Coordinates of C-alpha atoms in Angstrom, one line a residue:
M1080 CA 173.0 136.0 -14.4
L1081 CA 176.0 137.5 -12.8
H1082 CA 178.7 138.9 -15.2
L1083 CA 182.4 137.7 -14.7
L1084 CA 185.6 139.4 -16.0
I1085 CA 188.7 137.2 -16.0
V1086 CA 192.2 139.1 -15.7
E1087 CA 195.5 137.0 -16.2
D1088 CA 198.6 138.3 -18.1
E1089 CA 199.4 134.5 -19.1
E1090 CA 197.4 133.9 -22.3
T1091 CA 197.4 130.2 -21.8
M1092 CA 196.1 130.4 -18.2
R1093 CA 193.6 133.1 -19.3
E1094 CA 192.2 131.0 -22.0
G1095 CA 191.8 128.0 -20.0
L1096 CA 190.0 129.8 -17.2
A1097 CA 187.6 130.9 -19.8
A1098 CA 187.1 127.6 -21.6
M1099 CA 187.6 125.0 -18.9
I1100 CA 184.7 126.1 -16.8
D1101 CA 181.1 125.9 -17.7
W1102 CA 180.3 129.2 -16.0
E1103 CA 176.6 129.3 -16.8
T1104 CA 175.8 126.1 -14.8
F1105 CA 175.9 128.3 -11.7
G1106 CA 174.5 131.5 -13.2
I1107 CA 177.5 133.2 -14.5
R1108 CA 178.2 134.7 -17.7
L1109 CA 181.6 135.7 -19.0
V1110 CA 181.7 139.3 -20.3
G1111 CA 185.5 139.6 -21.0
A1112 CA 189.1 138.6 -20.5
A1113 CA 191.9 141.1 -20.0
A1114 CA 195.7 140.5 -20.0
N1115 CA 196.4 143.5 -17.2
G1116 CA 194.5 145.9 -15.0
L1117 CA 194.5 148.6 -17.4
E1118 CA 192.5 146.7 -20.0
A1119 CA 190.4 145.1 -17.3
L1120 CA 189.3 148.8 -16.1
K1121 CA 188.3 149.9 -19.5
I1122 CA 185.9 146.8 -19.8
I1123 CA 184.7 147.6 -16.4
E1124 CA 183.9 151.2 -17.2
K1125 CA 181.8 149.8 -20.1
E1126 CA 180.1 146.7 -18.8
T1127 CA 178.4 145.6 -15.5
V1128 CA 180.8 143.4 -13.8
D1129 CA 179.5 141.4 -10.7
L1130 CA 182.5 139.0 -10.4
L1131 CA 186.2 139.8 -11.0
L1132 CA 188.8 136.9 -11.0
T1133 CA 192.2 138.4 -11.2
D1134 CA 195.9 137.3 -10.8
I1135 CA 198.0 139.6 -8.5
R1136 CA 201.2 139.8 -10.3
M1137 CA 200.6 141.6 -13.8
P1138 CA 202.5 144.5 -15.9
L1139 CA 201.3 147.9 -16.3
M1140 CA 198.6 147.5 -13.5
D1141 CA 198.6 144.4 -11.0
G1142 CA 195.6 142.8 -9.4
L1143 CA 195.5 144.8 -6.2
Q1144 CA 195.8 148.1 -8.0
L1145 CA 193.0 147.1 -10.1
I1146 CA 190.8 146.1 -7.2
G1147 CA 191.8 149.5 -5.5
E1148 CA 190.6 151.5 -8.7
V1149 CA 187.1 149.5 -8.8
R1150 CA 186.5 150.5 -5.2
K1151 CA 187.4 153.9 -5.7
R1152 CA 184.7 153.9 -8.3
G1153 CA 182.2 152.8 -5.8
R1154 CA 181.7 149.2 -7.3
D1155 CA 180.8 146.5 -5.2
T1156 CA 182.0 143.8 -7.5
A1157 CA 183.0 140.5 -5.7
C1158 CA 186.9 140.0 -6.2
V1159 CA 188.8 136.5 -6.1
L1160 CA 192.6 136.7 -6.2
L1161 CA 194.7 134.1 -8.1
S1162 CA 197.9 134.2 -6.2
G1163 CA 201.2 132.1 -5.9
Y1164 CA 202.8 130.6 -2.8
N1165 CA 204.9 133.9 -2.4
D1166 CA 201.9 136.2 -2.8
F1167 CA 200.6 135.8 0.6
E1168 CA 202.0 139.3 1.7
Y1169 CA 200.0 140.9 -0.9
A1170 CA 197.1 138.8 -0.2
Q1171 CA 197.0 140.4 3.3
Q1172 CA 197.0 143.9 1.8
A1173 CA 194.0 142.5 -0.4
L1174 CA 191.9 141.8 2.6
R1175 CA 191.6 145.5 3.1
Y1176 CA 189.9 145.8 -0.1
G1177 CA 187.4 143.5 0.8
V1178 CA 188.5 140.5 -1.4
S1179 CA 186.1 137.6 -1.5
D1180 CA 188.3 134.6 -1.7
F1181 CA 191.8 133.4 -2.8
L1182 CA 192.7 130.7 -5.2
V1183 CA 196.2 129.4 -5.1
K1184 CA 198.1 128.4 -8.3
P1185 CA 198.1 126.0 -9.7
C1186 CA 194.5 125.2 -9.0
S1187 CA 192.1 122.7 -10.5
P1188 CA 188.8 123.4 -12.3
R1189 CA 186.9 121.8 -9.3
E1190 CA 188.5 124.2 -6.7
I1191 CA 187.4 127.2 -9.2
R1192 CA 183.9 126.0 -9.5
S1193 CA 183.4 125.3 -5.8
V1194 CA 184.7 128.8 -5.0
F1195 CA 182.5 130.6 -7.6
A1196 CA 179.4 128.5 -7.0
D1197 CA 179.3 129.4 -3.3
L1198 CA 180.1 133.0 -4.1
A1199 CA 177.4 133.1 -6.9
A1200 CA 174.9 131.8 -4.5
K1201 CA 176.0 134.2 -1.7
I1202 CA 175.5 137.2 -3.9
L1203 CA 172.2 136.1 -5.4
E1204 CA 170.9 135.4 -1.8
Q1205 CA 171.9 138.9 -0.7
R1206 CA 170.2 140.6 -3.6
R1207 CA 167.0 138.5 -3.0
S1208 CA 167.0 139.8 0.8
S1209 CA 167.7 143.3 -0.4
D1210 CA 164.8 143.4 -2.8
S1211 CA 162.5 141.9 0.0
V1212 CA 163.7 144.6 2.3
K1213 CA 163.2 147.5 -0.5
G1214 CA 159.9 145.8 -1.5
L1215 CA 158.8 145.9 2.2
H1216 CA 159.9 149.3 2.6
E1217 CA 158.1 150.5 -0.4
S1218 CA 154.9 148.8 0.5
M1219 CA 154.9 149.8 4.2
P1220 CA 152.5 152.8 3.6
V1221 CA 150.1 150.5 2.2
I1222 CA 150.4 148.0 4.9
K1223 CA 150.1 150.8 7.6
S1224 CA 147.0 152.2 5.9
Q1225 CA 145.3 148.7 5.6
L1226 CA 146.1 148.1 9.4
L1227 CA 144.7 151.4 10.3
R1228 CA 141.6 151.0 8.1
H1229 CA 141.0 147.6 9.9
W1230 CA 141.3 149.1 13.1
L1231 CA 138.8 151.8 12.4
H1232 CA 136.2 149.5 11.3
S1233 CA 136.8 146.6 13.7
P1234 CA 136.8 146.6 17.5
A1235 CA 140.0 145.0 19.1
L1236 CA 139.9 141.3 19.9
V1237 CA 140.8 140.1 23.3
T1238 CA 143.8 138.3 21.9
E1239 CA 144.8 141.1 19.8
N1240 CA 147.8 143.3 20.9
R1241 CA 147.5 146.5 19.0
K1242 CA 150.1 148.5 20.9
D1243 CA 152.9 145.9 19.8
Q1244 CA 151.8 146.1 16.3
L1245 CA 151.9 150.0 16.7
K1246 CA 155.6 149.9 17.6
K1247 CA 156.5 147.1 15.1
L1248 CA 155.2 149.1 12.1
K1249 CA 156.6 152.2 13.6
L1250 CA 153.4 154.1 13.1
S1251 CA 153.9 157.8 14.1
I1252 CA 150.8 158.1 16.5
S1253 CA 150.8 157.0 20.1
D1254 CA 148.6 154.4 21.5
Q1255 CA 147.1 156.6 24.1
H1256 CA 144.2 159.2 23.8
P1257 CA 143.4 158.8 20.0
I1258 CA 141.2 161.2 18.2
V1259 CA 139.8 160.4 14.8
V1260 CA 138.7 163.3 12.2
A1261 CA 136.5 162.3 9.4
I1262 CA 136.9 164.5 6.3
Q1263 CA 134.5 164.6 3.3
I1264 CA 134.8 166.4 0.2
D1265 CA 131.7 168.6 -0.3
N1266 CA 129.4 167.4 -3.1
R1267 CA 129.4 170.9 -4.8
S1268 CA 133.1 170.6 -5.3
R1269 CA 132.9 167.3 -7.0
Q1270 CA 130.1 168.8 -9.3
R1271 CA 132.0 171.8 -10.0
L1272 CA 135.2 170.2 -11.0
N1273 CA 133.3 167.3 -12.9
Y1274 CA 136.5 164.9 -12.4
S1275 CA 136.6 161.4 -13.4
R1276 CA 137.0 158.5 -11.1
T1277 CA 140.7 158.3 -11.7
D1278 CA 141.1 162.2 -11.3
L1279 CA 139.1 162.0 -8.0
E1280 CA 141.6 159.4 -6.7
L1281 CA 144.5 161.6 -7.5
I1282 CA 142.6 164.6 -5.8
R1283 CA 142.1 162.3 -2.5
L1284 CA 145.8 161.6 -2.6
A1285 CA 146.8 165.1 -2.9
A1286 CA 144.3 166.2 -0.4
A1287 CA 145.6 163.4 2.2
N1288 CA 149.1 164.8 1.8
I1289 CA 147.9 168.6 2.3
V1290 CA 145.9 167.3 5.3
Q1291 CA 148.6 165.5 7.0
E1292 CA 151.3 168.3 6.3
T1293 CA 149.0 171.2 7.5
L1294 CA 147.8 169.5 10.7
E1295 CA 151.2 168.3 11.7
Q1296 CA 152.2 171.7 11.7
S1297 CA 149.2 173.1 13.5
V1298 CA 149.0 170.5 16.4
M1299 CA 152.8 170.2 16.5
Q1300 CA 152.6 166.3 16.6
P1301 CA 152.6 163.5 14.0
V1302 CA 149.3 162.3 12.4
E1303 CA 148.2 159.6 10.2
T1304 CA 145.8 159.6 7.4
V1305 CA 143.8 156.8 5.9
K1306 CA 141.9 157.5 2.4
E1307 CA 138.7 156.3 1.9
E1308 CA 136.1 156.3 -1.0
D1309 CA 134.2 159.3 0.2
G1310 CA 137.2 161.2 2.0
I1311 CA 140.0 161.1 4.4
I1312 CA 140.4 159.9 7.9
V1313 CA 142.8 161.4 10.2
I1314 CA 144.2 160.0 13.4
L1315 CA 146.0 161.9 16.1
N1316 CA 146.5 161.9 19.9
G1317 CA 145.5 164.2 22.7
L1318 CA 143.1 165.5 25.4
F1319 CA 140.8 168.3 24.2
E1320 CA 141.8 170.6 27.0
W1321 CA 145.2 170.8 25.5
I1322 CA 144.7 170.5 21.9
E1323 CA 141.2 171.7 20.9
E1324 CA 142.3 175.2 20.1
K1325 CA 145.1 174.0 17.9
L1326 CA 143.2 171.5 16.2
V1327 CA 140.2 173.9 15.2
R1328 CA 142.9 176.2 14.1
G1329 CA 144.6 173.6 12.0
L1330 CA 141.3 172.5 10.3
A1331 CA 140.7 175.9 9.5
R1332 CA 144.0 176.2 7.7
V1333 CA 143.3 172.8 5.9
Q1334 CA 140.0 174.4 4.6
H1335 CA 142.1 177.3 3.3
N1336 CA 144.8 175.1 1.8
L1337 CA 142.5 172.7 -0.2
R1338 CA 140.5 175.5 -1.4
E1339 CA 143.4 177.4 -2.4
Y1340 CA 145.6 174.5 -4.3
L1341 CA 142.9 171.9 -5.1
K1342 CA 139.6 174.1 -5.5
I1343 CA 137.8 171.8 -3.2
T1344 CA 135.8 172.3 -0.1
V1345 CA 135.5 169.9 2.9
S1346 CA 133.5 169.3 6.0
F1347 CA 134.9 167.7 9.3
G1348 CA 133.5 165.3 11.9
I1349 CA 135.7 165.0 15.2
S1350 CA 135.4 162.2 17.8
D1351 CA 135.9 162.3 21.4
S1352 CA 139.3 161.5 22.9
K1353 CA 139.4 157.9 23.6
P1354 CA 141.5 156.0 26.3
D1355 CA 143.6 153.9 24.0
I1356 CA 144.3 152.6 20.4
N1357 CA 141.8 149.6 21.2
D1358 CA 138.8 152.2 21.0
L1359 CA 139.9 153.4 17.6
A1360 CA 136.6 151.8 15.9
E1361 CA 134.3 153.6 18.2
A1362 CA 136.3 157.0 17.8
Y1363 CA 135.8 156.5 14.0
S1364 CA 132.0 155.8 14.5
E1365 CA 131.7 159.2 16.6
A1366 CA 133.5 161.0 13.9
R1367 CA 131.2 159.7 11.4
Q1368 CA 128.0 160.6 13.3
A1369 CA 129.4 164.2 13.8
L1370 CA 130.0 164.4 10.0
E1371 CA 126.3 163.8 9.8
L1372 CA 125.6 167.2 11.3
R1373 CA 127.1 168.8 8.0
F1374 CA 123.5 168.0 6.5
Y1375 CA 122.1 170.6 8.9
R1376 CA 125.1 172.8 9.3
G1377 CA 125.9 173.2 5.6
S1378 CA 129.1 172.8 3.7
E1379 CA 132.6 173.7 5.0
S1380 CA 131.5 173.0 8.6
H1381 CA 132.9 171.0 11.3
A1382 CA 131.2 169.3 14.4
F1383 CA 132.4 167.6 17.2
Y1384 CA 130.7 164.4 18.7
R1385 CA 130.0 166.2 21.8
D1386 CA 127.6 168.3 19.6
V1387 CA 125.9 164.9 18.7
R1388 CA 125.2 164.1 22.3
A1389 CA 124.1 167.4 23.3
L1390 CA 121.4 167.6 20.7
A1391 CA 120.4 164.1 21.6
K1392 CA 120.0 165.2 25.2
R1393 CA 118.2 168.2 24.3
A1394 CA 115.6 166.4 22.1
G1395 CA 115.2 163.8 24.8
G1396 CA 114.3 166.4 27.3
S1397 CA 112.1 168.6 25.0
D1398 CA 109.8 166.3 23.1
G1399 CA 107.0 166.0 25.8
G1400 CA 107.8 162.4 26.3
G1401 CA 106.6 161.3 22.9
G1402 CA 110.0 160.6 21.5
E1403 CA 110.4 159.2 18.2
S1404 CA 106.7 158.2 18.0
G1405 CA 105.6 161.7 19.1
F1406 CA 107.8 163.1 16.2
E1407 CA 106.3 160.7 13.7
L1408 CA 102.7 161.8 14.6
K1409 CA 103.7 165.5 14.3
L1410 CA 105.0 164.9 10.7
L1411 CA 102.0 163.0 9.7
R1412 CA 99.6 165.5 10.9
I1413 CA 101.7 168.4 9.0
E1414 CA 101.8 166.1 5.8
Q1415 CA 98.1 165.5 5.8
S1416 CA 97.5 169.1 6.5
A1417 CA 99.6 170.0 3.5
V1418 CA 97.6 167.4 1.2
D1419 CA 94.3 168.8 2.5
N1420 CA 95.4 172.4 1.7
L1421 CA 96.6 171.7 -1.6
Q1422 CA 93.4 169.8 -2.5
A1423 CA 91.3 172.8 -1.3
G1424 CA 93.4 175.3 -3.1
L1425 CA 94.7 176.9 0.0
Y1426 CA 98.2 177.1 -1.4
A1427 CA 99.7 179.6 1.0
E1428 CA 98.7 177.3 4.0
A1429 CA 100.2 174.3 2.1
L1430 CA 103.5 176.3 1.9
N1431 CA 103.2 177.0 5.4
D1432 CA 102.8 173.3 6.2
A1433 CA 106.0 172.7 4.2
E1434 CA 107.9 175.1 6.2
Q1435 CA 106.7 173.7 9.4
W1436 CA 107.5 170.1 8.3
L1437 CA 111.2 171.2 7.4
A1438 CA 111.5 173.0 10.7
A1439 CA 110.5 169.8 12.5
F1440 CA 113.8 168.2 11.5
Q1441 CA 115.8 171.2 12.5
G1442 CA 114.3 171.2 16.0
Q1443 CA 114.4 167.6 16.8
Y1444 CA 117.5 165.5 17.5
P1445 CA 118.9 165.5 13.8
H1446 CA 117.8 162.4 12.1
S1447 CA 120.5 160.9 9.6
R1448 CA 120.6 162.2 6.0
T1449 CA 119.3 158.8 5.0
E1450 CA 116.4 159.0 7.5
V1451 CA 115.5 162.6 6.1
N1452 CA 115.7 161.5 2.5
V1453 CA 113.4 158.6 3.0
R1454 CA 110.9 160.9 4.7
T1455 CA 111.3 163.6 2.1
L1456 CA 110.7 161.0 -0.7
S1457 CA 107.7 159.6 1.2
F1458 CA 106.2 163.2 1.6
L1459 CA 106.8 164.5 -1.9
A1460 CA 105.5 161.4 -3.6
R1461 CA 102.3 161.6 -1.7
L1462 CA 101.9 165.5 -2.8
L1463 CA 102.6 164.5 -6.4
Q1464 CA 99.9 162.1 -6.5
L1465 CA 97.7 165.3 -6.6
A1466 CA 99.0 166.4 -10.1
P1467 CA 96.1 166.3 -12.5
D1468 CA 97.7 163.9 -15.0
R1469 CA 98.5 161.7 -12.1
R1470 CA 94.9 161.7 -10.9
A1471 CA 93.7 161.0 -14.5
A1472 CA 96.0 158.3 -15.0
A1473 CA 95.1 156.7 -11.9
E1474 CA 91.5 156.9 -12.7
A1475 CA 92.0 155.5 -16.2
R1476 CA 93.9 152.4 -14.6
M1477 CA 90.8 151.9 -12.3
E1478 CA 88.4 152.1 -15.2
D1479 CA 90.3 149.6 -17.3
S1480 CA 90.7 147.4 -14.5
R1481 CA 86.9 147.3 -14.1
T1482 CA 86.1 147.1 -17.9
G1483 CA 89.1 145.0 -19.0
D1484 CA 89.6 147.6 -21.9
G1485 CA 93.2 147.2 -22.7
A1486 CA 92.9 149.8 -25.5
G1487 CA 91.6 152.4 -23.2
A1488 CA 94.7 151.9 -21.0
E1489 CA 97.0 152.4 -23.9
R1490 CA 95.0 155.7 -24.9
S1491 CA 95.4 157.0 -21.5
K1492 CA 99.1 156.4 -21.5
A1493 CA 99.5 158.0 -24.8
N1494 CA 97.7 161.1 -24.0
A1495 CA 99.5 161.3 -20.6
R1496 CA 102.8 161.0 -22.6
A1497 CA 101.8 163.5 -25.2
D1498 CA 100.9 166.0 -22.3
G1499 CA 103.8 165.2 -20.1
G1500 CA 106.4 165.5 -23.4
A1501 CA 104.8 169.0 -24.1
N1502 CA 105.6 170.2 -20.5
A1503 CA 108.9 168.7 -20.5
R1504 CA 110.0 170.6 -23.6
A1505 CA 108.3 173.8 -22.2
D1506 CA 110.6 173.4 -19.0
D1507 CA 113.7 172.4 -21.3
G1508 CA 115.5 170.8 -18.3
A1509 CA 116.5 174.3 -17.0
N1510 CA 116.8 173.1 -13.3
A1511 CA 118.7 170.0 -14.0
P1512 CA 120.1 167.9 -12.2
F1513 CA 117.1 169.0 -9.8
A1514 CA 114.4 168.8 -12.7
E1515 CA 111.7 168.1 -10.3
T1516 CA 109.2 168.5 -13.3
E1517 CA 110.4 164.9 -14.3
A1518 CA 108.3 163.6 -11.2
L1519 CA 105.4 165.4 -12.2
G1520 CA 103.0 163.3 -14.3
R1521 CA 105.2 162.0 -17.5
D1522 CA 102.9 159.2 -18.2
G1523 CA 101.5 158.1 -14.9
D1524 CA 104.1 155.5 -14.3
S1525 CA 104.4 156.2 -10.5
S1526 CA 107.4 153.7 -10.3
A1527 CA 109.5 155.6 -12.8
D1528 CA 108.6 159.1 -11.3
Y1529 CA 109.3 157.6 -7.9
G1530 CA 112.9 156.6 -9.1
S1531 CA 113.7 160.0 -10.6
L1532 CA 112.5 161.9 -7.4
E1533 CA 114.7 159.3 -5.2
R1534 CA 117.7 160.1 -7.5
Q1535 CA 117.2 163.9 -7.2
I1536 CA 116.8 163.9 -3.3
A1537 CA 119.9 161.4 -3.0
G1538 CA 122.1 164.2 -4.8
I1539 CA 121.1 166.9 -2.4
D1540 CA 123.9 168.0 0.0
T1541 CA 122.5 170.1 2.8
M1542 CA 119.3 170.8 4.5
E1543 CA 119.2 174.1 2.9
E1544 CA 119.2 172.6 -0.5
L1545 CA 116.7 170.2 0.4
A1546 CA 114.3 173.1 1.5
G1547 CA 114.9 174.6 -1.7
F1548 CA 114.0 171.5 -3.6
V1549 CA 110.9 171.1 -1.7
Y1550 CA 109.7 174.6 -2.2
R1551 CA 110.4 174.1 -5.9
V1552 CA 108.5 170.8 -6.2
I1553 CA 105.4 172.6 -4.4
R1554 CA 105.6 175.6 -6.8
K1555 CA 105.5 173.3 -9.9
L1556 CA 102.7 171.4 -8.5
V1557 CA 100.7 174.6 -7.8
E1558 CA 101.4 175.5 -11.4
K1559 CA 99.9 172.3 -12.5
L1560 CA 96.9 172.4 -10.3
N1561 CA 96.3 176.0 -11.6
P1562 CA 97.4 176.2 -15.0
H1563 CA 95.1 178.9 -16.4
R1564 CA 94.7 181.0 -13.1
T1565 CA 95.6 184.8 -13.7
P1566 CA 97.3 186.0 -10.5
R1567 CA 95.3 188.9 -8.8
R1568 CA 95.9 192.3 -9.7
K1569 CA 98.2 193.2 -6.8
V1570 CA 100.3 189.9 -7.2
Q1571 CA 100.7 190.8 -10.9
Q1572 CA 101.8 194.4 -10.1
A1573 CA 104.4 193.0 -7.7
L1574 CA 105.6 190.7 -10.4
D1575 CA 105.8 193.4 -12.8
Y1576 CA 107.7 195.5 -10.3
I1577 CA 110.1 192.7 -9.7
A1578 CA 110.7 192.3 -13.3
H1579 CA 111.8 195.8 -13.6
N1580 CA 114.0 196.1 -10.3
Y1581 CA 115.2 192.6 -9.7
N1582 CA 118.8 193.7 -9.9
A1583 CA 118.4 196.2 -7.2
P1584 CA 120.5 194.9 -4.2
G1585 CA 117.6 196.4 -1.7
L1586 CA 114.7 194.8 -3.3
S1587 CA 112.5 193.6 -0.3
L1588 CA 109.0 192.8 0.6
A1589 CA 108.6 195.8 2.6
G1590 CA 109.7 197.9 -0.3
V1591 CA 107.4 196.3 -2.9
A1592 CA 104.4 196.3 -0.3
K1593 CA 105.0 200.2 0.0
E1594 CA 105.0 200.8 -3.6
L1595 CA 101.6 198.8 -4.0
F1596 CA 100.1 200.6 -0.8
V1597 CA 99.5 197.3 0.8
S1598 CA 100.8 195.5 4.0
S1599 CA 103.9 193.3 3.9
T1600 CA 101.8 190.4 5.6
Y1601 CA 99.1 190.8 2.9
L1602 CA 101.5 190.7 0.0
S1603 CA 103.3 187.9 1.6
T1604 CA 100.1 185.7 1.9
L1605 CA 99.0 186.7 -1.7
F1606 CA 102.3 185.2 -3.1
K1607 CA 102.1 182.0 -1.2
Q1608 CA 98.4 181.6 -2.2
E1609 CA 98.8 182.6 -5.8
L1610 CA 102.1 181.3 -6.8
G1611 CA 103.1 178.6 -4.2
V1612 CA 106.1 180.5 -3.1
N1613 CA 107.0 183.1 -0.7
F1614 CA 108.1 186.5 -1.8
L1615 CA 111.9 186.2 -1.3
D1616 CA 112.1 182.7 -2.8
Y1617 CA 110.4 184.1 -6.0
V1618 CA 112.9 186.9 -6.3
H1619 CA 115.9 184.6 -6.0
Q1620 CA 114.5 182.3 -8.4
Y1621 CA 113.8 185.2 -10.7
R1622 CA 117.3 186.5 -10.5
V1623 CA 118.6 182.9 -10.9
D1624 CA 116.7 182.5 -14.2
K1625 CA 118.3 185.7 -15.3
A1626 CA 121.6 184.7 -14.3
K1627 CA 121.3 181.6 -16.4
G1628 CA 120.9 183.7 -19.6
L1629 CA 124.1 185.8 -18.8
L1630 CA 126.3 182.6 -17.7
Q1631 CA 125.6 181.4 -21.2
S1632 CA 127.6 184.2 -22.5
A1633 CA 131.4 183.8 -22.7
D1634 CA 131.5 187.7 -22.0
Y1635 CA 130.3 187.4 -18.5
K1636 CA 132.6 186.3 -15.4
I1637 CA 130.6 184.9 -12.4
Q1638 CA 131.3 188.1 -10.2
A1639 CA 129.9 190.3 -13.1
V1640 CA 126.9 188.1 -13.4
A1641 CA 126.3 188.3 -9.6
K1642 CA 126.4 192.1 -9.5
E1643 CA 124.2 192.2 -12.8
V1644 CA 121.2 190.4 -11.1
G1645 CA 121.3 192.1 -7.8
Y1646 CA 123.9 190.2 -5.6
F1647 CA 127.1 192.1 -4.7
D1648 CA 128.3 189.4 -2.7
E1649 CA 129.6 186.5 -5.1
A1650 CA 129.5 183.9 -2.2
H1651 CA 125.8 184.7 -1.6
F1652 CA 125.0 184.4 -5.3
T1653 CA 127.0 181.2 -5.4
R1654 CA 124.8 179.7 -2.7
T1655 CA 121.5 180.9 -3.8
F1656 CA 122.2 179.6 -7.3
K1657 CA 123.2 176.1 -6.0
K1658 CA 120.2 176.0 -3.9
W1659 CA 117.7 176.7 -6.7
T1660 CA 119.3 174.9 -9.6
G1661 CA 121.3 172.2 -7.8
I1662 CA 124.7 173.1 -9.4
L1663 CA 127.1 175.9 -9.1
P1664 CA 127.4 178.8 -11.5
S1665 CA 130.6 177.6 -12.7
Q1666 CA 129.3 174.3 -13.6
Y1667 CA 126.2 175.7 -15.3
K1668 CA 128.4 178.0 -17.3
K1669 CA 130.7 175.2 -18.3
E1670 CA 127.9 173.2 -19.5
N1671 CA 125.9 175.8 -21.3
A1672 CA 128.3 178.2 -22.6
H1673 CA 127.8 176.8 -26.2
R1674 CA 124.4 178.3 -26.0
G1675 CA 125.5 181.9 -25.6

């Protein structure tokens, strides 16, 4: 409804204007009637007045003075003047105030209805148009983002003119030489912060703003950002011979600002510079492939698509012509060797096999994280079949299938559950979420164990963390295969020495070997054979176990814990703790502080 104020000094005329017209039939509501301009001004200051019908000649303040005061107050009220035949001189002056229309006395109700019906329709149409423009303006960032997201994921059609669309939507980037940067928040940041889905969306929004502002300052040109579920996409323009140095410097500043203000770390994948905007989908694909190298290079890293090309070329020229099939045969030989060595009790050799197996992925053209995960799952599932309770469960199932003894099957499963439950309680979940003991012989249910193993591997962020996980699984498996074996005297002496000196920063294989009057090579081999782990990994795991106890106490800060267990570099301690537990020290402290 539009609000109308009538101003007329003649009472009969004023009452007639209010009563003779059914104002609400064309969307108008009468909010008041005044005898002069001063009375009207008081009403206007209290009420919203969209329409003003006023006589010109009135005492105290005439109609023109009233309209002048309304305009001084910044009101856009539509004004209609009632004038006599001799008032046209004043009417000309009223035009300067933007009066909408005139009614000449005496005027009929039909004339009044016609003027105000037209005026009300015009005002409502202007408001609808203004709201549409305002709505379009407010939704423009969403429209731009949706369009760019479509371009990133869909190659340009022959009939599509993206250059024109770019101009129409006034996107800040150029249609020439687009570069795409894919940004992903590192998993350890998400684990540490433990945010909800809503919080993560706010983090992505804030991160996108920081990324855009920081990069625009660094590369000295506009950039566009698009938020995705797993990160942020940046689009900018340039040729690498001119922009690369500024871009790399800008990405380093982005890392710093995100770490400083949002406490998160990110990694980057950068495409080639493409000819024009129609190649945006190809650039996006290149940026995602470059981001895959983060699995091998670690968190807080960046890679260009040219790095992917170089690795592919190197792998193609150095695999002896075997290609992917040659690589597959190499992995199969190593995996079979690891199985044979574990079965024969040659644990040092099995650990060496695992090291070769992991090194094979580093030396070849980097496979995708998904491919490495699938291969790791297959390898570890095969090794875990060697666990004693697994073999017992399998034999029981085979025996039951031959005899049809369902009760025997139930007894076997019950025994396996009891044994697995005891082991689970002894471990107490200390390595969650990388509780690899979950996959070792709970009740012979290979499908459940396989699923647990798959979830744990999927949560691993980098190749370094994957290596730590594989070594821990093998060590746990060796413990199961050798539950009652007493380590050789020299190994036990080494373990005692580590227990007393684990917090010495200079603790090393050479130093311990010297104390025990044996060679470093001999002691290293003994560790692998007896414990299924190399010396340095054992020291790190021992220190991490000690750190867990300290982190449960509110009295110890992470930096103090690091020094207490032998790490004078907090960053080194954090990486090591994450490698051997799957979570950051800060997250572990938050989740376990109540135990201290």
